[in-house]
Coordinates of C-alpha atoms in Angstrom, one line a residue:
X1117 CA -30.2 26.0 12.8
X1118 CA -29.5 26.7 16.5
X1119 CA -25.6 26.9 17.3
X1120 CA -23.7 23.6 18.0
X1121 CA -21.9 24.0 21.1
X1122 CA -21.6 20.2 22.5
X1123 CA -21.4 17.5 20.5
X1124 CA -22.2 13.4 21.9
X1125 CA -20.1 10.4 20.7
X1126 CA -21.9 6.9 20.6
X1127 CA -21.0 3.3 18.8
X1128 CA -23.8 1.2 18.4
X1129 CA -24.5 -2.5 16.8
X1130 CA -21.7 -4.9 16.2
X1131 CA -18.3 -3.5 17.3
X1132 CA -15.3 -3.1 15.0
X1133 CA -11.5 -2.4 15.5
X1134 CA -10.7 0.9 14.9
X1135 CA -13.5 2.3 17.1
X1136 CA -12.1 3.6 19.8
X1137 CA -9.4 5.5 17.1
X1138 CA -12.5 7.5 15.8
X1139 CA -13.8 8.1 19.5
X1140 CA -10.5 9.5 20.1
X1141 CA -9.8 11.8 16.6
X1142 CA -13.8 13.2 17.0
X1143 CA -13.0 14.2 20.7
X1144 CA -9.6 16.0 19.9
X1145 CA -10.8 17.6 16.7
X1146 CA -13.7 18.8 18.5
X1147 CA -11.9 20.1 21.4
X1148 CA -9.3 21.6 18.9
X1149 CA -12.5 23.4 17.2
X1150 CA -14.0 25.1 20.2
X1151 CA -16.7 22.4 21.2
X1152 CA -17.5 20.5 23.9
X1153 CA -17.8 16.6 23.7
X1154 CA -19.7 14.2 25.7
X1155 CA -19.6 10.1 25.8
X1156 CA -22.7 8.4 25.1
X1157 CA -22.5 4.6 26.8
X1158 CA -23.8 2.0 25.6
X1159 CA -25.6 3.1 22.0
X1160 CA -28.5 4.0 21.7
X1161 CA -30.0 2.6 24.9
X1162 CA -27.1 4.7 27.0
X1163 CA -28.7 8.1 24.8
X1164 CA -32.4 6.9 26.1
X1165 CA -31.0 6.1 29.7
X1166 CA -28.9 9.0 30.4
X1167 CA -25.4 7.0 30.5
X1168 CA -23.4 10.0 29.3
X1169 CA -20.1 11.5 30.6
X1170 CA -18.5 15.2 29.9
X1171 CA -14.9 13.9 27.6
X1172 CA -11.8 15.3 27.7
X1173 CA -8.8 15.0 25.2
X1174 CA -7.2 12.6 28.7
X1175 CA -10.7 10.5 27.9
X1176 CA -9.4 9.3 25.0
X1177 CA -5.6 8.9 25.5
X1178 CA -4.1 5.8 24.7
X1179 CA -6.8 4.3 23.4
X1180 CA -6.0 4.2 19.4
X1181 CA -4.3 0.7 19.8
X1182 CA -7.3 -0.9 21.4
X1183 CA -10.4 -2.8 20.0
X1184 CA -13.4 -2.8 20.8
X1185 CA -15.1 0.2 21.9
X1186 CA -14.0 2.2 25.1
X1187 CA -17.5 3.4 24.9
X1188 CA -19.6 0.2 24.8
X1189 CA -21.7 -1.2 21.9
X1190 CA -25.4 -2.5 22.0
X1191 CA -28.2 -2.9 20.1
X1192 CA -31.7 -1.2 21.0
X1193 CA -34.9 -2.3 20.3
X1194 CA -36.4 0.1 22.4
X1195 CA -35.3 2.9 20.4
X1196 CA -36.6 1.8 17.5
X1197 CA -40.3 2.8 19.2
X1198 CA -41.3 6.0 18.7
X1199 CA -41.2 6.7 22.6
X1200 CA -37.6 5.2 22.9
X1201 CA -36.9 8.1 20.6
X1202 CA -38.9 10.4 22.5
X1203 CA -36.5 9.6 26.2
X1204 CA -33.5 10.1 23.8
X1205 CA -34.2 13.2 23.0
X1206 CA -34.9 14.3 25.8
X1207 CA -31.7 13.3 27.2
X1208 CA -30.3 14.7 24.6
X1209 CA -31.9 18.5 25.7
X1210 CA -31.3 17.2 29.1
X1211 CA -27.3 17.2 28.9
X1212 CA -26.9 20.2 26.2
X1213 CA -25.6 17.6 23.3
X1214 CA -26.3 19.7 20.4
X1215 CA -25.3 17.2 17.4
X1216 CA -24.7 13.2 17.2
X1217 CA -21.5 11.5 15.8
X1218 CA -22.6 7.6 15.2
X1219 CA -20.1 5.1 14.9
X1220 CA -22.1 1.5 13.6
X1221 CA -23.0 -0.3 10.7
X1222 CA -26.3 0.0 8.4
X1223 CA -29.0 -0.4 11.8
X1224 CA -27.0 2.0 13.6
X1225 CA -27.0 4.7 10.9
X1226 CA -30.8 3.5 10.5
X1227 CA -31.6 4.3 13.1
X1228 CA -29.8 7.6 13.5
X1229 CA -31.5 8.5 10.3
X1230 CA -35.0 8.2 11.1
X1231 CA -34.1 9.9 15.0
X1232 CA -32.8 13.0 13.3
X1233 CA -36.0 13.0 10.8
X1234 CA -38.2 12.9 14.1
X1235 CA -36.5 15.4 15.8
X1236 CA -34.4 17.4 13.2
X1237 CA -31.1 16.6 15.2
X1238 CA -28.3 16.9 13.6
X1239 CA -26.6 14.0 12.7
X1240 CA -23.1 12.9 11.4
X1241 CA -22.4 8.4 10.9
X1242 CA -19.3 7.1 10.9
X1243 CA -19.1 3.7 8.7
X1244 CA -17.9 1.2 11.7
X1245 CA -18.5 -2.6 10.8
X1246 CA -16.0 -5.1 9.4
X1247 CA -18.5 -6.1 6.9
X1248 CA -17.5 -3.0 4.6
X1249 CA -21.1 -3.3 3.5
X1250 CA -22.4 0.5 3.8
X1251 CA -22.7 2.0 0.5
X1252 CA -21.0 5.4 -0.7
X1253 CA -17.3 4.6 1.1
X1254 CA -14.5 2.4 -0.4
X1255 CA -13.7 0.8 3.6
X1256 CA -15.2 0.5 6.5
X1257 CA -14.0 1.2 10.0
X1258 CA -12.8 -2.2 11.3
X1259 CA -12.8 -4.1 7.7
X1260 CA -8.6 -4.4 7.0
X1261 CA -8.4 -5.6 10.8
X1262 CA -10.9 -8.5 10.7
X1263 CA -9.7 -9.2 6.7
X1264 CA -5.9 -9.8 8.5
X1265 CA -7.7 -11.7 11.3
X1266 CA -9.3 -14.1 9.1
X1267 CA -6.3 -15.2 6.7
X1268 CA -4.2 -15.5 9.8
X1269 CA -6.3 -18.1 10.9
X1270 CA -6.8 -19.3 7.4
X1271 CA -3.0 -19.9 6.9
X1272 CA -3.1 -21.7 10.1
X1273 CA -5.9 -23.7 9.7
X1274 CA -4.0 -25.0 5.9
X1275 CA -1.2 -26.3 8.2
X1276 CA -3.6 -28.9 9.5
X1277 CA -5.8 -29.4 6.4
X1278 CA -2.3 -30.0 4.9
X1279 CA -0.9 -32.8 7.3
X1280 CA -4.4 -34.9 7.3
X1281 CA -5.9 -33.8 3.5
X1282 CA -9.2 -32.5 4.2
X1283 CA -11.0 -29.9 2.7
X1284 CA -12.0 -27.2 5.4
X1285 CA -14.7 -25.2 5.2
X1286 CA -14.2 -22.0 6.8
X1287 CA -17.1 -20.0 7.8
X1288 CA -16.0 -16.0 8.5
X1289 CA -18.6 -13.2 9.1
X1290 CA -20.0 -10.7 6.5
X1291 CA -24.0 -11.0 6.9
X1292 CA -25.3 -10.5 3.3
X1293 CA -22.2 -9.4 2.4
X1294 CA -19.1 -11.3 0.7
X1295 CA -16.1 -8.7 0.7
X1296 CA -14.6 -10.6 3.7
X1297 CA -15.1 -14.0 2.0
X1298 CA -13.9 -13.1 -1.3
X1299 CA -10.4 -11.0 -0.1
X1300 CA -10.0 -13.3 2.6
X1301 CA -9.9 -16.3 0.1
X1302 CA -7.7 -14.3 -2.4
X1303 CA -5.1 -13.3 0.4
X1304 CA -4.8 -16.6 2.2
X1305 CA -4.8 -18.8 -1.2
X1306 CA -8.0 -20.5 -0.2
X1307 CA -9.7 -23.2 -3.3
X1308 CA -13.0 -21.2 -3.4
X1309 CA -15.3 -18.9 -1.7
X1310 CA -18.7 -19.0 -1.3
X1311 CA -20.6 -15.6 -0.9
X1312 CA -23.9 -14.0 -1.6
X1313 CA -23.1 -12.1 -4.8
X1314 CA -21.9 -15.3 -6.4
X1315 CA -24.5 -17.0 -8.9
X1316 CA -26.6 -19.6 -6.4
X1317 CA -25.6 -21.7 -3.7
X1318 CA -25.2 -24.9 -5.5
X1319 CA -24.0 -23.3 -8.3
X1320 CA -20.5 -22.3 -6.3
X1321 CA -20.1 -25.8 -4.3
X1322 CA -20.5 -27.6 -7.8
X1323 CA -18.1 -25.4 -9.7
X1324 CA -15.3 -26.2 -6.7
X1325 CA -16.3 -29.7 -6.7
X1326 CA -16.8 -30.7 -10.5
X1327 CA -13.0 -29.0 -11.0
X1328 CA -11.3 -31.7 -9.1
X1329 CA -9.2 -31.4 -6.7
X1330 CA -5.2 -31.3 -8.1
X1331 CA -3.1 -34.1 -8.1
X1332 CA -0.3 -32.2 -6.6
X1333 CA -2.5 -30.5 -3.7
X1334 CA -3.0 -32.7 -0.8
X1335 CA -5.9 -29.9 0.9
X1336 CA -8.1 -27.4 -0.1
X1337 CA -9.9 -24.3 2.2
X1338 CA -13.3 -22.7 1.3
X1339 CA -13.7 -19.5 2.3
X1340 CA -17.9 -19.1 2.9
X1341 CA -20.1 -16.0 4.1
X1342 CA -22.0 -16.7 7.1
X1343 CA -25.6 -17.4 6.5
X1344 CA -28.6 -19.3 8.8
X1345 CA -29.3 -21.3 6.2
X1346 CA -26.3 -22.0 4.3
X1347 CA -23.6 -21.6 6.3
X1348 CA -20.2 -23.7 6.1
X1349 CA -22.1 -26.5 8.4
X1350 CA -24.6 -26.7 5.2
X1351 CA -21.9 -26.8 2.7
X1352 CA -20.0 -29.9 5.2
X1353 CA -22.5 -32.0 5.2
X1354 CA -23.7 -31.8 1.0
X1355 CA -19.8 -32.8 0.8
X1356 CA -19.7 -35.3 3.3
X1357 CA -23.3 -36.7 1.7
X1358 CA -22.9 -35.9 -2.1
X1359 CA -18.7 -36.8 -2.0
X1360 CA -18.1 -39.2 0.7
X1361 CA -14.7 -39.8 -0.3
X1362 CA -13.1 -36.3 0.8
X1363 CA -12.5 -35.9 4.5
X1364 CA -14.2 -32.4 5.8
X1365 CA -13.9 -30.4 8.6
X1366 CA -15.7 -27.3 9.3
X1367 CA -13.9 -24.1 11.3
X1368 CA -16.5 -21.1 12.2
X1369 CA -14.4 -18.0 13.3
X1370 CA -17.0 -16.4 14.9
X1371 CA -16.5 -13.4 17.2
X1372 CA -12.6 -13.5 17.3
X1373 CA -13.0 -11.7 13.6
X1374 CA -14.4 -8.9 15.7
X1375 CA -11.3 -8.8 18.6
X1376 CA -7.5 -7.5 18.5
X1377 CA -5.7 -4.4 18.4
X1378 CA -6.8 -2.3 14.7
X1379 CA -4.2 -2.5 12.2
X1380 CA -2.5 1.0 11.1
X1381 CA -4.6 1.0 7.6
X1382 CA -7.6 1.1 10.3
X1383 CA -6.3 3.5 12.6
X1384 CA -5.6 5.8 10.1
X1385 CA -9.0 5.7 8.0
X1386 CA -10.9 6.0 11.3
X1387 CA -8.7 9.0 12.5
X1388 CA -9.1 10.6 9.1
X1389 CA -13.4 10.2 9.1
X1390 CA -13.3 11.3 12.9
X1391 CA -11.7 14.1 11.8
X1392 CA -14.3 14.5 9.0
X1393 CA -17.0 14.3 11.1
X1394 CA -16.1 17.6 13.0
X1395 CA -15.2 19.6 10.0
X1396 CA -19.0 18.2 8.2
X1397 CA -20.8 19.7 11.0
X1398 CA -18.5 23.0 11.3
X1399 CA -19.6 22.6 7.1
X1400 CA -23.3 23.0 8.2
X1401 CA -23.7 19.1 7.3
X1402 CA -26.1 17.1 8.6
X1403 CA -27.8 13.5 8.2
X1404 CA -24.8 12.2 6.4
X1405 CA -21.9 9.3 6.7
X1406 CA -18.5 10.5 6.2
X1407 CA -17.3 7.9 3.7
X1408 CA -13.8 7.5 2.0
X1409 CA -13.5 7.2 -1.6
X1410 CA -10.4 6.9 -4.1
X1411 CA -8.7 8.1 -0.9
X1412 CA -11.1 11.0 -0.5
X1413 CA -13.2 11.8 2.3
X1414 CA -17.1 12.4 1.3
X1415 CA -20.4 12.6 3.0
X1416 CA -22.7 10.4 1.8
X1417 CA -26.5 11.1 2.5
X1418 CA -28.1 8.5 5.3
X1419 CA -30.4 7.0 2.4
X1420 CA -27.9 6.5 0.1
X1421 CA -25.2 4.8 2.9
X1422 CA -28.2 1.9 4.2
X1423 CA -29.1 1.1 1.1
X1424 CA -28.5 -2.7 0.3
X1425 CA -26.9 -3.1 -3.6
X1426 CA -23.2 -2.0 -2.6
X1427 CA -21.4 -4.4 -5.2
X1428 CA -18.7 -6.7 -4.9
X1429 CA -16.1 -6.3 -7.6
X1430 CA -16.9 -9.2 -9.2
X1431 CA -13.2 -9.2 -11.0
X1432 CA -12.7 -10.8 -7.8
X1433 CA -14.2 -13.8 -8.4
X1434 CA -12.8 -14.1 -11.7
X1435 CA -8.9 -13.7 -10.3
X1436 CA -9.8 -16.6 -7.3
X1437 CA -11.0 -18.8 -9.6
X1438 CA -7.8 -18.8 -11.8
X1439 CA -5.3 -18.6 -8.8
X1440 CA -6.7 -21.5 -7.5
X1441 CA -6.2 -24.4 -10.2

């Protein structure tokens, strides 16, 4: 393997809080070690485009506080071709980047897996999606931020489902996932969550309804995973069909999960795997996530972090349902 001189920074997919912490502790780690660091704009379209800029540790100061990603986020279909590959590569000869650090989710480490089988780049992934649905790591960049986000707007939303007794049904990101959907229930007190791991659909909206709601509660919140199909819009309308005598009201939090200023627990997990990420390649690593595990930092192989069956304790689900008689 050639010598890694200069290494390139991009975030790709959905952006998470906690980003722009990992941008900054891979740029000063780097710069600490003896490398050079260059910005990559945009994801992977900004790698095929050429919208890359030479970083400094003043590139990345006073950015540890802020969300988002200082770097830009997007998603590429053209670099899923064969020939998007191709231009990024040869952007990547182009400016001298000698090894990839990639901050996304499962497409974005997808995607950086089969471009550093095509072109035997090294490559190091960072897990950065508040999903927490990459397999391999305990957290994900982004995850404890969006959690607080959601049961701060869950404890507001009780205020009103209080004063008018309605039942909300409060729809919060996650994909296929139901980590945020389950934790966020447990920490805000919700009645019930409704997530993908959970037995079937009708299965969870019976169980809440056939228990009754408590003489001595006046409201109830469900908590419920984002889904086309069966969203909290879906699980509204059965109600308001099936049980016309509750009043319902739906609340989809939507991108706002995504937004605000990452909380410490997130600041320090992504400083500690952007650290991680320049000692795996001074290691000789390559093609791996650096994960976190019973407070650990690992590398997990690309494979083994995309794959799909990353379980939800399902203790979980147990400890909700008795909290919440």
């Amino acid at each position: 393997m050639s010598k890694i001189n200069c290494i390139g920074i991009l975030t790709s997919g959905g952006d998470s809080p906690g980003m722009n912490a990992a941008i900054r502790a891979i740029t000063r780690t780097a710069i600490s070690k003896g490398f050079s660091v260059k910005g990559i704009y945009r994801g992977y379209e900004g790698l095929m485009h050429d919208d890359i800029e030479e970083f400094t540790t003043e590139s990345v100061s006073n950015i540890i506080a802020r969300g988002g990603t200082i770097l830009k986020s997007a998603r590429s279909k053209d670099f899923m071709t064969p020939e998007g590959k191709q231009l990024a590569y040869e952007t990547l000869k182009k400016e001298g980047i000698d090894a990839l650090v990639i901050i996304g989710g499962n497409g974005s480490l997808t995607g950086a897996r089969d471009f550093a089988q095509m072109f035997d780049v090294p490559c190091i992934g960072l897990p950065g999606t508040i999903d927490n649905d990459l397999y391999g790591t305990d957290l994900t960049i982004g995850y404890d931020t969006t959690l607080n986000t959601i049961v701060d707007c869950v404890d507001k939303i009780r205020d009103t489902a209080n004063s008018h007794e309605r039942i909300f049904f409060v729809e919060v990101m996650g994909r296929d996932a139901g980590f945020l959907a389950q934790n966020s229930a447990i920490a805000s007190g919700a009645e019930a969550a409704i997530i993908p791991e959970d037995s079937t659909d009708a299965d969870q909206l019976e169980h809440f309804i056939g228990r009754g709601i408590r003489k001595s509660k006046n409201s109830s919140i469900v908590i419920v995973s984002e889904s086309p199909k069966c969203g909290a819009m879906f699980y509204a309308d059965r109600v308001k069909k099936e049980y016309p005598q509750y009043d319902v009201r739906v609340s989809i939090l939507g991108h706002l999960q995504r937004g605000g200023s990452p909380s410490a627990r997130d600041r320090i997990l992504a400083s500690r795997l952007g650290a991680g990420a320049i000692d795996a390649i001074l290691d000789g690593q390559r093609n791996v996530m650096i994960g976190i595990r019973n407070d650990e930092v690992v590398y997990v192989p690309f494979t083994d972090a995309i794959r799909s069956d990353k379980e939800i304790n399902k203790g979980l689900i147990r400890v909700l349902d008795e909290l919440s008689i």
